[in-house]
Amino acid sequence: MARKPLTRPRKIATQERSRATVDNLIEATARILVKDGFDKASTNRIAEVSGVSIGSLYQYFPSKEALVAAVIERHQQQIMQTVRSELAQVSTQALDQAMRRFVAVAVEAHRLDPRLHRVLAEQIPRVGKLEKLQTFSRENFSLFRTYLEGARDELGVDDLELASFVCVTTIEALTHNAVLHHAKELTDDRMEALIDEAARLVTGYLKG
Amino acid sequence: MARKPLTRPRKIATQERSRATVDNLIEATARILVKDGFDKASTNRIAEVSGVSIGSLYQYFPSKEALVAAVIERHQQQIMQTVRSELAQVSTQALDQAMRRFVAVAVEAHRLDPRLHRVLAEQIPRVGKLEKLQTFSRENFSLFRTYLEGARDELGVDDLELASFVCVTTIEALTHNAVLHHAKELTDDRMEALIDEAARLVTGYLKG
Amino acid sequence: MARKPLTRPRKIATQERSRATVDNLIEATARILVKDGFDKASTNRIAEVSGVSIGSLYQYFPSKEALVAAVIERHQQQIMQTVRSELAQVSTQALDQAMRRFVAVAVEAHRLDPRLHRVLAEQIPRVGKLEKLQTFSRENFSLFRTYLEGARDELGVDDLELASFVCVTTIEALTHNAVLHHAKELTDDRMEALIDEAARLVTGYLKG
Amino acid sequence: MARKPLTRPRKIATQERSRATVDNLIEATARILVKDGFDKASTNRIAEVSGVSIGSLYQYFPSKEALVAAVIERHQQQIMQTVRSELAQVSTQALDQAMRRFVAVAVEAHRLDPRLHRVLAEQIPRVGKLEKLQTFSRENFSLFRTYLEGARDELGVDDLELASFVCVTTIEALTHNAVLHHAKELTDDRMEALIDEAARLVTGYLKG
DNA sequence: TATGAATGAGGATTCATTCAT
DNA sequence: TATGAATGAATCCTCATTCAT
């Protein structure tokens, strides 16, 4: 207890070391999830790959689920960072422009780490981290809905809640499917085409 | 001919016994998948729940995957049966009508066993039964595309392949999300509304 | 009971069928032992390969061990048949001749079915059929010893029991090792050489 | 240097703990092999008997085979240690002396742990450790052959390769059979007699 | 706080054998 | 007597987690 003030640098060093350890663990987990899938991602394996002892792993994460949850969280943070910055000026744009933006951003988000995205999307429901995913899609939903409210004049629909659900779901599904299941066929050209189509789809719908 | 009556019943009895065993196993697997998810669906558990010995389980299914595959297949058979019969007359209908039909059928299909559908969709990619799922969605895709080809006059789009991808994905996502994640909020009224919206969405898009 | 006299032909037919069934089973067991080893030779597999139902298998053989025992017995019968007929005139031969004979016969016996012989030798101790093997080697031993007794004049050893043990063991080991572990290197020439060597070995020993 | 005393014991303690675990496992495996044979030597049984958890067993040995292989290796190490030290001066001895030595050493080797030797010899071929056994008998073979080369003057045979094969096989078989199958009848007297006989057998053969 | 040895419940699968038909 | 469906004990092995050092 007396030593704490004296060891601030050391403490910081320690904190940094902790931070590095945690990062290593999350990174290793992500890598293993991508490479071998959820089932092969054993805690012992994660410890080994991350260069952290299994004992330390459990000092930082109380369970395997906690680790996977951290991976999910990190991935979603990255996505939301992209989304937020990319959508900064969207509120000032006209509907056509804005929708294109929304779709383009969704594609970008999926392309951050498509393979990780896929594992998380497919295998993670089990992690009991649905809340996190909810939170995530809820924020997405909010951003969209907020835009719609500001652009009411251009819209031909009344129920903005319903319209937001329809649009967000649609955009998410189209980009998800396109990026994940048709990655090879998706040249940049075709991707542009797809973005156009999706934007036209929701724009037409919203104009009524 | 005199002997047949003697052996036929026996043989049939035997076949029936086998058949019942297999059915029990598939049914139990489905129940457990729904109730506890893929990971908890151990072969021992399935055997226990189905009232079949673990030995018999392995007599009929060489692995856990084979069991889950059988569940998938059964579920898809049921869905496709619904889909095919419901879409029998769709080719003669006008675009608006037809799209409403497609959406309504998708909703019906999802409602056959929504919770099972969810597990299969979310947790099953690993089963190596992606082919089956592919086959399934490919048939769906085909039905839709075939309709579009017959209704070209009403369409404002050129690339039917792309348009089919967009529409099928969209319809699937909307109904899936609606049925699974918003089941409680979905009164029949709101469901009707959703069907309308979805139909309008794709119809507008296809008219160009 | 009344039918027995009447059905003699049928009975014989039946007996023949039984006999064929039993033979099929033994043959299948032998084949599987040779091809896949003791561990892969499951009773179900044997039934399948032999074209006999598992139920019938257990009607003829009370256990897996009984089946393997039958294989052993059959193999030893064949060997002893060879040995007996080949050694018929040995008692009249001089020591040198006789010893060459003994060795040559041992080689022949091992060559009847070397692969089966190997499995039986290596994996069968477990079958609790040691008695059978004992019986077998005891007969071998007897034949040899009987010869020695008749040829006492030529011998330079007193303890015929001990001498027989030494010679029989030696001959068996040399032929066994030669046939099984050096099969590929054993051209007929080299085999002749080996027979000469082995014969010279025991002859020299017996002459004292 | 101040810290080392702190960590060294810990590390050593750890190593010792591991070492003890491994030793326990090998020892238990050997005991079970001797007592019940290969088939009854299940990994769970080995774990139980050794007082080690099944998990630890698999931490040190990746499979049942690996365990048995370790038993084989340990046994062969012990044998070769005996053999090497006992044969140290053999190269300077005359043929008669040397052959007696070879036979006596073989007997000693078999007596180290006759029952274990038997199981390993009879039931282990399957372990895929044939190489080890080969290595082992090859070293034996080498030692013998090397002696023969040095003692060429005394020999009446040309093909030392063939002669070595004959002698090593013979000595091995005689001692093996004597120790294993006739243990009870083998008083020390009779054992002496047997050694004499075996030595005489090969000596006579080698002198030509 | 770090380490990694140890744990053991639990999971997939096999196979000798039984027994109803 | 033949059949083959059914049985379940037993086997090998994994992995999340704990705990002594």
CSV table of C-alpha atoms in Angstrom, one decimal, chain D residues 44-166:
chain,number,residue,atom,x,y,z
D,44,ASN,CA,-9.3,-44.4,-17.9
D,45,ARG,CA,-8.1,-47.4,-16.1
D,46,ILE,CA,-4.5,-46.3,-16.5
D,47,ALA,CA,-5.4,-42.9,-15.1
D,48,GLU,CA,-7.2,-44.4,-12.2
D,49,VAL,CA,-4.5,-46.9,-11.3
D,50,SER,CA,-1.8,-44.3,-11.6
D,51,GLY,CA,-3.7,-41.9,-9.4
D,52,VAL,CA,-3.5,-39.3,-12.2
D,53,SER,CA,-6.5,-37.6,-13.7
D,54,ILE,CA,-7.5,-38.6,-17.2
D,55,GLY,CA,-6.9,-35.0,-18.2
D,56,SER,CA,-3.3,-35.1,-17.1
D,57,LEU,CA,-2.8,-38.3,-18.8
D,58,TYR,CA,-3.7,-36.7,-22.1
D,59,GLN,CA,-1.5,-33.7,-21.3
D,60,TYR,CA,1.5,-35.9,-21.3
D,61,PHE,CA,0.5,-38.6,-23.7
D,62,PRO,CA,-1.5,-37.8,-26.8
D,63,SER,CA,-2.9,-41.3,-27.1
D,64,LYS,CA,-3.0,-44.7,-25.6
D,65,GLU,CA,-0.4,-45.8,-28.1
D,66,ALA,CA,2.0,-43.1,-26.9
D,67,LEU,CA,1.7,-44.5,-23.4
D,68,VAL,CA,2.4,-48.0,-24.4
D,69,ALA,CA,5.3,-46.8,-26.6
D,70,ALA,CA,6.8,-45.1,-23.5
D,71,VAL,CA,6.5,-48.4,-21.6
D,72,ILE,CA,8.3,-50.2,-24.5
D,73,GLU,CA,11.0,-47.6,-24.6
D,74,ARG,CA,11.6,-47.7,-20.9
D,75,HIS,CA,11.8,-51.4,-20.9
D,76,GLN,CA,14.2,-51.5,-23.8
D,77,GLN,CA,16.4,-48.8,-22.3
D,78,GLN,CA,16.7,-51.0,-19.2
D,79,ILE,CA,17.5,-54.1,-21.3
D,80,MET,CA,20.0,-52.3,-23.5
D,81,GLN,CA,21.7,-50.9,-20.4
D,82,THR,CA,22.1,-54.4,-19.1
D,83,VAL,CA,23.2,-55.8,-22.4
D,84,ARG,CA,25.7,-53.1,-23.1
D,85,SER,CA,27.4,-53.2,-19.8
D,86,GLU,CA,27.4,-57.0,-19.7
D,87,LEU,CA,28.9,-57.2,-23.2
D,88,ALA,CA,31.6,-54.7,-22.5
D,89,GLN,CA,34.5,-57.2,-22.5
D,90,VAL,CA,33.0,-59.7,-24.8
D,91,SER,CA,35.1,-58.6,-27.8
D,92,THR,CA,38.2,-59.9,-26.1
D,93,GLN,CA,36.8,-63.3,-25.4
D,94,ALA,CA,37.2,-66.5,-27.3
D,95,LEU,CA,34.2,-67.8,-29.2
D,96,ASP,CA,33.1,-70.4,-26.6
D,97,GLN,CA,33.3,-67.8,-23.8
D,98,ALA,CA,31.7,-65.1,-25.8
D,99,MET,CA,28.7,-67.2,-26.9
D,100,ARG,CA,28.1,-68.3,-23.3
D,101,ARG,CA,28.2,-64.6,-22.5
D,102,PHE,CA,25.7,-63.7,-25.2
D,103,VAL,CA,23.3,-66.3,-24.1
D,104,ALA,CA,23.6,-65.5,-20.4
D,105,VAL,CA,23.0,-61.8,-21.1
D,106,ALA,CA,19.9,-62.7,-23.1
D,107,VAL,CA,18.6,-64.6,-20.2
D,108,GLU,CA,19.4,-61.8,-17.8
D,109,ALA,CA,17.6,-59.3,-20.1
D,110,HIS,CA,14.5,-61.5,-20.2
D,111,ARG,CA,14.5,-61.8,-16.5
D,112,LEU,CA,14.4,-58.1,-15.9
D,113,ASP,CA,10.7,-58.2,-16.2
D,114,PRO,CA,9.7,-61.4,-17.9
D,115,ARG,CA,6.0,-60.8,-17.8
D,116,LEU,CA,6.2,-57.3,-19.2
D,117,HIS,CA,8.6,-58.6,-21.8
D,118,ARG,CA,6.0,-61.2,-22.8
D,119,VAL,CA,3.1,-58.7,-23.2
D,120,LEU,CA,5.3,-56.3,-25.1
D,121,ALA,CA,6.5,-59.1,-27.4
D,122,GLU,CA,3.1,-60.6,-28.0
D,123,GLN,CA,0.6,-57.9,-28.0
D,124,ILE,CA,2.4,-54.8,-29.0
D,125,PRO,CA,3.1,-55.2,-32.6
D,126,ARG,CA,0.1,-53.1,-33.3
D,127,VAL,CA,1.4,-50.0,-31.5
D,128,GLY,CA,3.2,-48.9,-34.6
D,129,LYS,CA,6.2,-49.0,-32.5
D,130,LEU,CA,7.6,-51.7,-34.6
D,131,GLU,CA,10.4,-49.3,-35.5
D,132,LYS,CA,11.4,-49.2,-31.8
D,133,LEU,CA,11.5,-52.9,-31.7
D,134,GLN,CA,13.4,-53.0,-34.9
D,135,THR,CA,15.9,-50.5,-33.5
D,136,PHE,CA,16.2,-52.6,-30.5
D,137,SER,CA,16.8,-55.9,-32.2
D,138,ARG,CA,19.0,-54.2,-34.7
D,139,GLU,CA,21.3,-53.0,-31.9
D,140,ASN,CA,21.4,-56.5,-30.6
D,141,PHE,CA,22.1,-57.8,-34.0
D,142,SER,CA,24.9,-55.3,-34.5
D,143,LEU,CA,26.6,-56.1,-31.3
D,144,PHE,CA,26.6,-59.7,-32.2
D,145,ARG,CA,27.8,-59.2,-35.7
D,146,THR,CA,30.6,-56.9,-34.7
D,147,TYR,CA,31.8,-59.6,-32.4
D,148,LEU,CA,31.8,-62.1,-35.2
D,149,GLU,CA,33.8,-59.8,-37.4
D,150,GLY,CA,36.4,-59.6,-34.8
D,151,ALA,CA,36.5,-63.3,-34.3
D,152,ARG,CA,36.6,-64.3,-37.9
D,153,ASP,CA,39.6,-66.6,-37.4
D,154,GLU,CA,37.7,-68.9,-35.2
D,155,LEU,CA,34.7,-69.1,-37.5
D,156,GLY,CA,33.8,-71.8,-40.1
D,157,VAL,CA,31.1,-69.7,-41.7
D,158,ASP,CA,31.4,-67.1,-44.5
D,159,ASP,CA,28.2,-65.2,-44.5
D,160,LEU,CA,28.3,-63.3,-41.2
D,161,GLU,CA,25.0,-61.5,-41.9
D,162,LEU,CA,23.2,-64.8,-42.3
D,163,ALA,CA,25.1,-66.3,-39.3
D,164,SER,CA,24.2,-63.4,-37.1
D,165,PHE,CA,20.6,-63.7,-38.1
D,166,VAL,CA,20.6,-67.4,-37.3
